[in-house]
Short mmCIF file of C-alpha atoms in Angstrom, two decimals:
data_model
loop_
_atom_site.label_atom_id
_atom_site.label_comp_id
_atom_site.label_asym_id
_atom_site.label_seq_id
_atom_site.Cartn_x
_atom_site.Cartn_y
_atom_site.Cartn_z
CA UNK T 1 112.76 146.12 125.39
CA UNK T 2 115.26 148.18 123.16
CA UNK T 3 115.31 147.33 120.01
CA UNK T 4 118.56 147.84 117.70
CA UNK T 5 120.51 146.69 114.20
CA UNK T 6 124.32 145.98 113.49
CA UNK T 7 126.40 144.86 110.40
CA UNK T 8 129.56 143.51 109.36
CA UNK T 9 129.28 145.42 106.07
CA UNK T 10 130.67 141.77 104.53
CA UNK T 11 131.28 142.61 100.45
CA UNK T 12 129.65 139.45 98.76
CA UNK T 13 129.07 138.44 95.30
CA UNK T 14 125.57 139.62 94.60
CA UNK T 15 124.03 136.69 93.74
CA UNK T 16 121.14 138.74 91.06
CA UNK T 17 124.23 140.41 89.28
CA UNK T 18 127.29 138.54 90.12
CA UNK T 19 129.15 141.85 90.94
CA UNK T 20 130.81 141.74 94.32
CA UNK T 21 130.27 144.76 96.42
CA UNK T 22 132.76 147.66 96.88
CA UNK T 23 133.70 149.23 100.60
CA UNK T 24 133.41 152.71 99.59
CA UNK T 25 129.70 151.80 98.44
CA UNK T 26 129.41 149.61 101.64
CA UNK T 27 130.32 151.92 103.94
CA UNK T 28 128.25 154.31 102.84
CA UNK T 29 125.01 151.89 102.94
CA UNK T 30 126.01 151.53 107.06
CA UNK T 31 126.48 155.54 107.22
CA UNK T 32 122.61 155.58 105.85
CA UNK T 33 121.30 152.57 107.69
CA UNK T 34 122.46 154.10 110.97
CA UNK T 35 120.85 157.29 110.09
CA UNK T 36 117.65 155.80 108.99
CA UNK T 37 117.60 153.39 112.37
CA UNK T 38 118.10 156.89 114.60
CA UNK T 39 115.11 158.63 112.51
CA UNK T 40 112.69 155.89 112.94
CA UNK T 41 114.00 155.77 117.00
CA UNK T 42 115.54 152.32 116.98
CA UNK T 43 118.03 152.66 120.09
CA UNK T 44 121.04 150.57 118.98
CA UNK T 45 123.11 150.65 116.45
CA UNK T 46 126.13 148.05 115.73
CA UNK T 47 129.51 147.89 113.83
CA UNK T 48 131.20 144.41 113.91
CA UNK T 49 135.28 143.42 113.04
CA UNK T 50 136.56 142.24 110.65
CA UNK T 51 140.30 142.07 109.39
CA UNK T 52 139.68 140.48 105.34
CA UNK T 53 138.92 141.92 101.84
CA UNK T 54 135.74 141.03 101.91
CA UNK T 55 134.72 143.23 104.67
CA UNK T 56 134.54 146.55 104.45
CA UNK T 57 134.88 147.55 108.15
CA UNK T 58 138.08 146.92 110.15
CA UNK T 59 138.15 150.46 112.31
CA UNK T 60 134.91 150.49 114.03
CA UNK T 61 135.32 153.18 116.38
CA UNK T 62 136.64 155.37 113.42
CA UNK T 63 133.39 154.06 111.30
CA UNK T 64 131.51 154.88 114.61
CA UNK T 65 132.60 158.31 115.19
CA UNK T 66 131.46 159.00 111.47
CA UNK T 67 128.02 157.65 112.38
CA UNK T 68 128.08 159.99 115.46
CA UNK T 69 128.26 162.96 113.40
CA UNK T 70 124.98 162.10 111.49
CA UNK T 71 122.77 160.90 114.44
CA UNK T 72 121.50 162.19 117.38
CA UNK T 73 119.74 159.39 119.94
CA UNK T 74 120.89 155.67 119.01
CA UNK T 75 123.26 154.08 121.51
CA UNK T 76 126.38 153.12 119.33
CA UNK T 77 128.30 149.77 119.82
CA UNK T 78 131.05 147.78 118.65
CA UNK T 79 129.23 144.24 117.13
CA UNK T 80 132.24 142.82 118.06
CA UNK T 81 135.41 143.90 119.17
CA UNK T 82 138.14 140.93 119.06
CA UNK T 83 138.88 141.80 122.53
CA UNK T 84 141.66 138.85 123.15
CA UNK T 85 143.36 141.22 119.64
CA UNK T 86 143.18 144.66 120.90
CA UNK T 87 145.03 146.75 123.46
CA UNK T 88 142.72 147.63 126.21
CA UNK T 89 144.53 151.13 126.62
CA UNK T 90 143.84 152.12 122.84
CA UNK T 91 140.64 150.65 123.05
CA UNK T 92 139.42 152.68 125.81
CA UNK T 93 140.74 155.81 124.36
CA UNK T 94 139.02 155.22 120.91
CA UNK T 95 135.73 154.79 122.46
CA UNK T 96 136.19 157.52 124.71
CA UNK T 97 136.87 159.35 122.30
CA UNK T 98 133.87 158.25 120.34
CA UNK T 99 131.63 158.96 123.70
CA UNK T 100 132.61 162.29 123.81
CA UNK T 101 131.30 163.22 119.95
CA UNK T 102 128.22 161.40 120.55
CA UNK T 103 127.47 163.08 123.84
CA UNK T 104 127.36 159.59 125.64
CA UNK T 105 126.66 157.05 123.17
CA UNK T 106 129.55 154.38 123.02
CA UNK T 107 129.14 150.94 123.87
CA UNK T 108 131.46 147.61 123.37
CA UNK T 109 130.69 144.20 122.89
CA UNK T 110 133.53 142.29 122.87
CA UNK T 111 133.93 138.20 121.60
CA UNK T 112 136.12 136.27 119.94
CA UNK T 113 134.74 137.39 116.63
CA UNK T 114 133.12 134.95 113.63
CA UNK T 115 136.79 134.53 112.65
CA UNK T 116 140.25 134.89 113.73
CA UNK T 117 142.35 136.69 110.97
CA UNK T 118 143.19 139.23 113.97
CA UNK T 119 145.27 136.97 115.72
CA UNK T 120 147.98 136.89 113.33
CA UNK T 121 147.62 140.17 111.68
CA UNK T 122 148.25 141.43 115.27
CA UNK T 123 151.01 138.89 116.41
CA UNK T 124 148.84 137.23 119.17
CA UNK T 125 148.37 133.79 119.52
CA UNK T 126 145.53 131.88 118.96
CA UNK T 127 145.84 129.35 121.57
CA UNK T 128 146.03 131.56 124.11
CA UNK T 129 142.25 132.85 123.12
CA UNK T 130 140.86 132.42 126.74
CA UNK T 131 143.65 133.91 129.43
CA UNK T 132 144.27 137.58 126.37
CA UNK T 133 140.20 137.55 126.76
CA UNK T 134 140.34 137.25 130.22
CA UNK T 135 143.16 139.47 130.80
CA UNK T 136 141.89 142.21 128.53
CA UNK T 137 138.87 142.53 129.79
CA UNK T 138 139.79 142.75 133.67
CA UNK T 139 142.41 145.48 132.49
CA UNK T 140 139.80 147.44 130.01
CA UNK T 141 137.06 147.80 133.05
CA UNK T 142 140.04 148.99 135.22
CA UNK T 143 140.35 151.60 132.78
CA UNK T 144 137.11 152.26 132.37
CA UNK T 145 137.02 152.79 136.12
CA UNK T 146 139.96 154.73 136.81
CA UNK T 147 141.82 157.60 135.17
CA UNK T 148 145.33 156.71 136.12
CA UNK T 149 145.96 153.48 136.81
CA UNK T 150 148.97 151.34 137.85
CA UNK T 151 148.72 147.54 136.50
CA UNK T 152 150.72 143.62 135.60
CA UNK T 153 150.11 141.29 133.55
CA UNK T 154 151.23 138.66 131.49
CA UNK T 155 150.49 139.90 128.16
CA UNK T 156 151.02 143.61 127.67
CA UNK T 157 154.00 146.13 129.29
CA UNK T 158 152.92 147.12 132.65
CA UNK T 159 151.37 150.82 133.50
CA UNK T 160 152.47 152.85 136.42
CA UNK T 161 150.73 155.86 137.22
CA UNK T 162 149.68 155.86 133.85
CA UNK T 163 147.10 158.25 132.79
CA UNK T 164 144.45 157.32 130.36
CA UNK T 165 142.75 160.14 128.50
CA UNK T 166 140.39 161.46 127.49
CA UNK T 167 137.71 160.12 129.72
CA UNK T 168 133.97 159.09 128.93
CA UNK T 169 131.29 160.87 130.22
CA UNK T 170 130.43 157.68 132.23
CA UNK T 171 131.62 154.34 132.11
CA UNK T 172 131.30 152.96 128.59
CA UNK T 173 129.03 150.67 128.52
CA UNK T 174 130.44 146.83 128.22
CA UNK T 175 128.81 143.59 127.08
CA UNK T 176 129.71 140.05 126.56
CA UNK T 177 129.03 138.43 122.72
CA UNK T 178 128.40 134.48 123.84
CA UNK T 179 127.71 131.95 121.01
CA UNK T 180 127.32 129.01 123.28
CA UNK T 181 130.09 128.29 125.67
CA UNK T 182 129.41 128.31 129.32
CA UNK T 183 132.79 129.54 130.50
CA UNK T 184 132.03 132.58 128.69
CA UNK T 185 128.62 132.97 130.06
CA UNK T 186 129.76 132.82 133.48
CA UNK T 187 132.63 135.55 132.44
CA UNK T 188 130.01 137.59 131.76
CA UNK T 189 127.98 137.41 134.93
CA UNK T 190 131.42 137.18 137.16
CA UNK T 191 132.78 140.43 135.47
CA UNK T 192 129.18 141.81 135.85
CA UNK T 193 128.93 143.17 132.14
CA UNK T 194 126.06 142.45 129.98
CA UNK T 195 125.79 139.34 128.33
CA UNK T 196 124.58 138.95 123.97
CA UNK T 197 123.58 135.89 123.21
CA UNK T 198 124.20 134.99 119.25
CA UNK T 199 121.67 132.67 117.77
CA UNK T 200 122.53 132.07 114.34
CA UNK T 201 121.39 127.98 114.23
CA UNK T 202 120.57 126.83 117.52
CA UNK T 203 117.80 125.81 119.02
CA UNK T 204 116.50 129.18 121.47
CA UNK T 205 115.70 126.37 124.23
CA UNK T 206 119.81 125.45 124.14
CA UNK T 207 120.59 129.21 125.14
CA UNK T 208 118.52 128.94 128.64
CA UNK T 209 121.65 127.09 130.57
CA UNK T 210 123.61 129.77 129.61
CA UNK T 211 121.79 132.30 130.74
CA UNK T 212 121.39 130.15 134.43
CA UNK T 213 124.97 130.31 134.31
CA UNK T 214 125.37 134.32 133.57
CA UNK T 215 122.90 134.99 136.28
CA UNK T 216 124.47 132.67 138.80
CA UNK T 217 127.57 134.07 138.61
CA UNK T 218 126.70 137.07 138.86
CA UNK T 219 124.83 136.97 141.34
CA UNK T 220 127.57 135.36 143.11
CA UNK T 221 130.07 138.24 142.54
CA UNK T 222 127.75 140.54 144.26
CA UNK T 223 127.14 143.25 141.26
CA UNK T 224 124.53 145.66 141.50
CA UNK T 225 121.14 143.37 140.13
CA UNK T 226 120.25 146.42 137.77
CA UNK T 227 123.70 145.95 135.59
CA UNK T 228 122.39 142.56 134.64
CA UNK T 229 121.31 142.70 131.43
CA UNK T 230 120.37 140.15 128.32
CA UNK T 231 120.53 140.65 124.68
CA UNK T 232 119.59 138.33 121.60
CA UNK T 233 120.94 138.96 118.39
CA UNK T 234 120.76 137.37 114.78
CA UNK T 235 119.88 137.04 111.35
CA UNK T 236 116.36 139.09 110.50
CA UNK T 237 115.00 140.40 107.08
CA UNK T 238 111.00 141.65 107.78
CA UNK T 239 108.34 142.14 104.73
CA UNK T 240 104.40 142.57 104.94
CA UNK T 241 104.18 139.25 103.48
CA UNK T 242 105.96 136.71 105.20
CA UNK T 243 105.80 134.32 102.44
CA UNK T 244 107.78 136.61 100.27
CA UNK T 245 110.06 137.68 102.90
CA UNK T 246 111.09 133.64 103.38
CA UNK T 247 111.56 132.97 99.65
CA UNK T 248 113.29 136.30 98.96
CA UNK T 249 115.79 135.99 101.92
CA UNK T 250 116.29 132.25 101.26
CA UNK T 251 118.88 133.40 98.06
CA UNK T 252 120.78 136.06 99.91
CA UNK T 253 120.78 133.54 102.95
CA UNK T 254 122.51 130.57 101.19
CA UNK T 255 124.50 133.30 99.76
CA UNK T 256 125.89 135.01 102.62
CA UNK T 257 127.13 131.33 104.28
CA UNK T 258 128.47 129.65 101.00
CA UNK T 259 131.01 132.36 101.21
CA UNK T 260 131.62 132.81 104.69
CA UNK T 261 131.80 129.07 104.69
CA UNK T 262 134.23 129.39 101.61
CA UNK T 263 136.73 131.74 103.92
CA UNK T 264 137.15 128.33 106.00
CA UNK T 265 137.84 126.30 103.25
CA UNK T 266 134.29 124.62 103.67
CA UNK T 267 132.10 124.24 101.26
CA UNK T 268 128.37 124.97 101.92
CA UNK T 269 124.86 124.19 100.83
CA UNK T 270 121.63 125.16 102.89
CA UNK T 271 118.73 122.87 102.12
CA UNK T 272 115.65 124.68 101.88
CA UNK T 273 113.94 121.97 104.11
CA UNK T 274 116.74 123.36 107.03
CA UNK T 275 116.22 126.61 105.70
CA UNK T 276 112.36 126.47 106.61
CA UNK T 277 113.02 124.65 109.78
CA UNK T 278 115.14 128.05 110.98
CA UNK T 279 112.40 130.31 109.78
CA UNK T 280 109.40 128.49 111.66
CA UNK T 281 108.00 129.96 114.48
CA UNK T 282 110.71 127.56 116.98
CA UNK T 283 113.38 128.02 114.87
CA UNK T 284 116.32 130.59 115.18
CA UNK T 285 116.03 132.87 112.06
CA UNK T 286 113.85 136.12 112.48
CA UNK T 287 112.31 136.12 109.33
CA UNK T 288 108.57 136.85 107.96
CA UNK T 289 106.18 139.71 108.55
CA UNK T 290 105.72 142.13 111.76
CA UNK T 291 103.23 139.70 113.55
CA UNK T 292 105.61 136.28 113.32
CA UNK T 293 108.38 138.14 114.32
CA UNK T 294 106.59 139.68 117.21
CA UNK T 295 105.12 136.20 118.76
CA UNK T 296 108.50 135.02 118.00
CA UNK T 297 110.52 137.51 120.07
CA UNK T 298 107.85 137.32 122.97
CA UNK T 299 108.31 133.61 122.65
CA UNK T 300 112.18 134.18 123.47
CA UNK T 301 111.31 136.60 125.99
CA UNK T 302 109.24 134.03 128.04
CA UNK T 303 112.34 131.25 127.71
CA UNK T 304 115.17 134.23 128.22
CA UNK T 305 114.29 137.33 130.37
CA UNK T 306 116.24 139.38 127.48
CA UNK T 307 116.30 143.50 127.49
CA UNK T 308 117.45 144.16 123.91
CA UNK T 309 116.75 142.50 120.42
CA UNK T 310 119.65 142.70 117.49
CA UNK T 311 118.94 141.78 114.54
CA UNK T 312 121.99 141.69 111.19
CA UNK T 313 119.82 142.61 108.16
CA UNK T 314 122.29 143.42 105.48
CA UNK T 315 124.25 139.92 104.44
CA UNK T 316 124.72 138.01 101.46
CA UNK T 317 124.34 141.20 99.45
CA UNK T 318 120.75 142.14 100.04
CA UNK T 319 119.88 145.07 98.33
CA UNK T 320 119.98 148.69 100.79
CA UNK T 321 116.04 149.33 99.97
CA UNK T 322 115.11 145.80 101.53
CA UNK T 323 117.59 146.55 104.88
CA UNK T 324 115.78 150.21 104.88
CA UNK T 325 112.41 148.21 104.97
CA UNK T 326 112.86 146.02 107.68
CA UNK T 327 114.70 148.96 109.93
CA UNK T 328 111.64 150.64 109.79
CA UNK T 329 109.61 147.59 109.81
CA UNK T 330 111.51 146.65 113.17
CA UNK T 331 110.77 150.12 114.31
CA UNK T 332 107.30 151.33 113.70
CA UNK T 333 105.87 147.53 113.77
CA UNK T 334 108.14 145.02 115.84
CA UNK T 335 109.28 146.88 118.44
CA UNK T 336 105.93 148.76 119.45
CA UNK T 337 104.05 145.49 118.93
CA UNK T 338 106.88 143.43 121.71
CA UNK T 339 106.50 146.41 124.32
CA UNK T 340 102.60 146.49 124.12
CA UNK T 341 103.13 142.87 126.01
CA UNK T 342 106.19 143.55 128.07
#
């Protein structure tokens, strides 16, 4: 199984100090999280989206390319890219641009993104979500396909004879972010890109039909069997003691969704009864010491078939020396400890 980190470098009031956190700093904590997940031999490393003030990272291939300079094995990815908000022609030549300085590195996952500031920033409606998603994506993996390409549709100018440069080193890479919808499950498998299943507060048992569905349809559309693949990502923080990492994280936890929550206009309170419930050994939160999180992700294995684990460390303004413990945590205890069984 690979084994992999991402952020959305979000700039939260820390709740120990009550300062909220600056981009400049923030980007500079992903620059050295990155760095530290490549020198420990993690192999994935993720950027997500986000179009707000209190996010530091809106340009990920330009936040990717930086990260390329100061690695030299992790597989880099977009964690996500608003695809239904993005031309697919400048998308393809940003990450084939960031393929090229990595030698081969770019991925994409592409969703609809945790929220939807994009849409108007952008001019694109918002109730057309589905057929820009849908559209976008059938146009990007022509691109990724074909060097000049000649293409309609309903949402961007045509292209005739149009030639799309520079060009990967190989197809980039493409997967599917899927938070619990089956019409984008079966998207997934029909398009026959890999599918990332989110679990942020779900039962893991609930993401099983989904992942009937992905295969199905894939299966049905006749793509090679060894380009489907499965991913799990969410929320992880990993300590020695997993007592301490439960009440530690519990703060930066609440934290992180009282102001997400607050971007929404919601307002938000996590009992610490729920809270406990999400960190027990059936529950979606991958949080404790090296051996929970081990029989936990073998425990998902069993019910999913997944390839690659993700886990966002660095929310609700956890310190950088507690992310930079549970990368290499995740690296030199997790992941070794998963692939002894798989």
């Amino acid at each position: 199984m690979e084994f992999g980190v991402y952020t959305f470098a979000d700039l939260g009031i820390d709740p120990q100090t009550g300062k909220l956190g600056k981009a400049k700093d923030r980007l500079q904590e992903v620059l050295q999280a990155a760095k530290l997940a490549d020198e420990v031999g993690l192999q994935v490393f993720g950027v997500g989206e986000h179009h707000r003030l209190d996010y530091a990272i809106s340009s990920v291939p330009v936040v990717l390319s930086a990260i390329s300079q100061q690695t030299k094995n992790i597989q880099l990815t977009s964690a996500t890219t608003v695809l239904s908000t993005v031309d697919p022609v400048r998308l393809y030549e940003d990450f084939a641009t960031l393929d090229l300085l990595s030698n081969g590195r770019a991925e994409i996952m592409a969703g609809r993104g945790a929220l939807v500031d994009s849409f108007r920033l952008f001019g694109y409606n918002l109730e057309q979500y589905n057929e820009l998603f849908e559209e976008h994506l059938e146009l990007f993996l022509k691109l990724n396909n074909e060097a000049t390409i000649t293409w309609k549709g309903n949402y961007r100018p045509e292209l005739s004879n149009a030639e799309i440069s520079p060009r990967a080193t190989n197809p980039i890479p493409v997967w599917v972010g899927v938070g619990g919808t089956p019409t984008s499950a079966k998207r997934a498998g029909r398009y026959g890109v890999g599918m990332a299943i989110v679990i942020l507060g779900d039962d893991p048992k609930c993401f099983v039909p989904l992942v009937e569905d992905y295969r199905t349809a894939f299966k049905a559309a006749g793509h090679p069997k060894e380009q489907c693949q499965l991913a799990v990502t969410g929320h992880g923080y990993f300590t020695e003691d997993g007592k301490r990492a439960r009440e530690t994280f519990y703060t930066y936890f609440n934290n992180y969704w009282t102001y997400v929550n607050k971007q929404r206009d919601m307002f938000f309170h996590l009992d610490r009864e729920d809270y406990d419930q999400m960190t027990s050994p059936e529950g979606s939160l991958f949080i404790g010491e090296p051996d929970e999180i081990i029989e936990k992700i073998l425990k998902q294995h069993e019910l999913l078939g997944h390839s690659r684990f993700l886990a966002q460390l660095d929310i609700g303004a956890l310190p950088y020396k507690e992310v930079a413990k549970s990368i290499e945590l995740l690296a030199t205890k997790i992941m070794p400890g998963v692939n002894k069984y798989i």
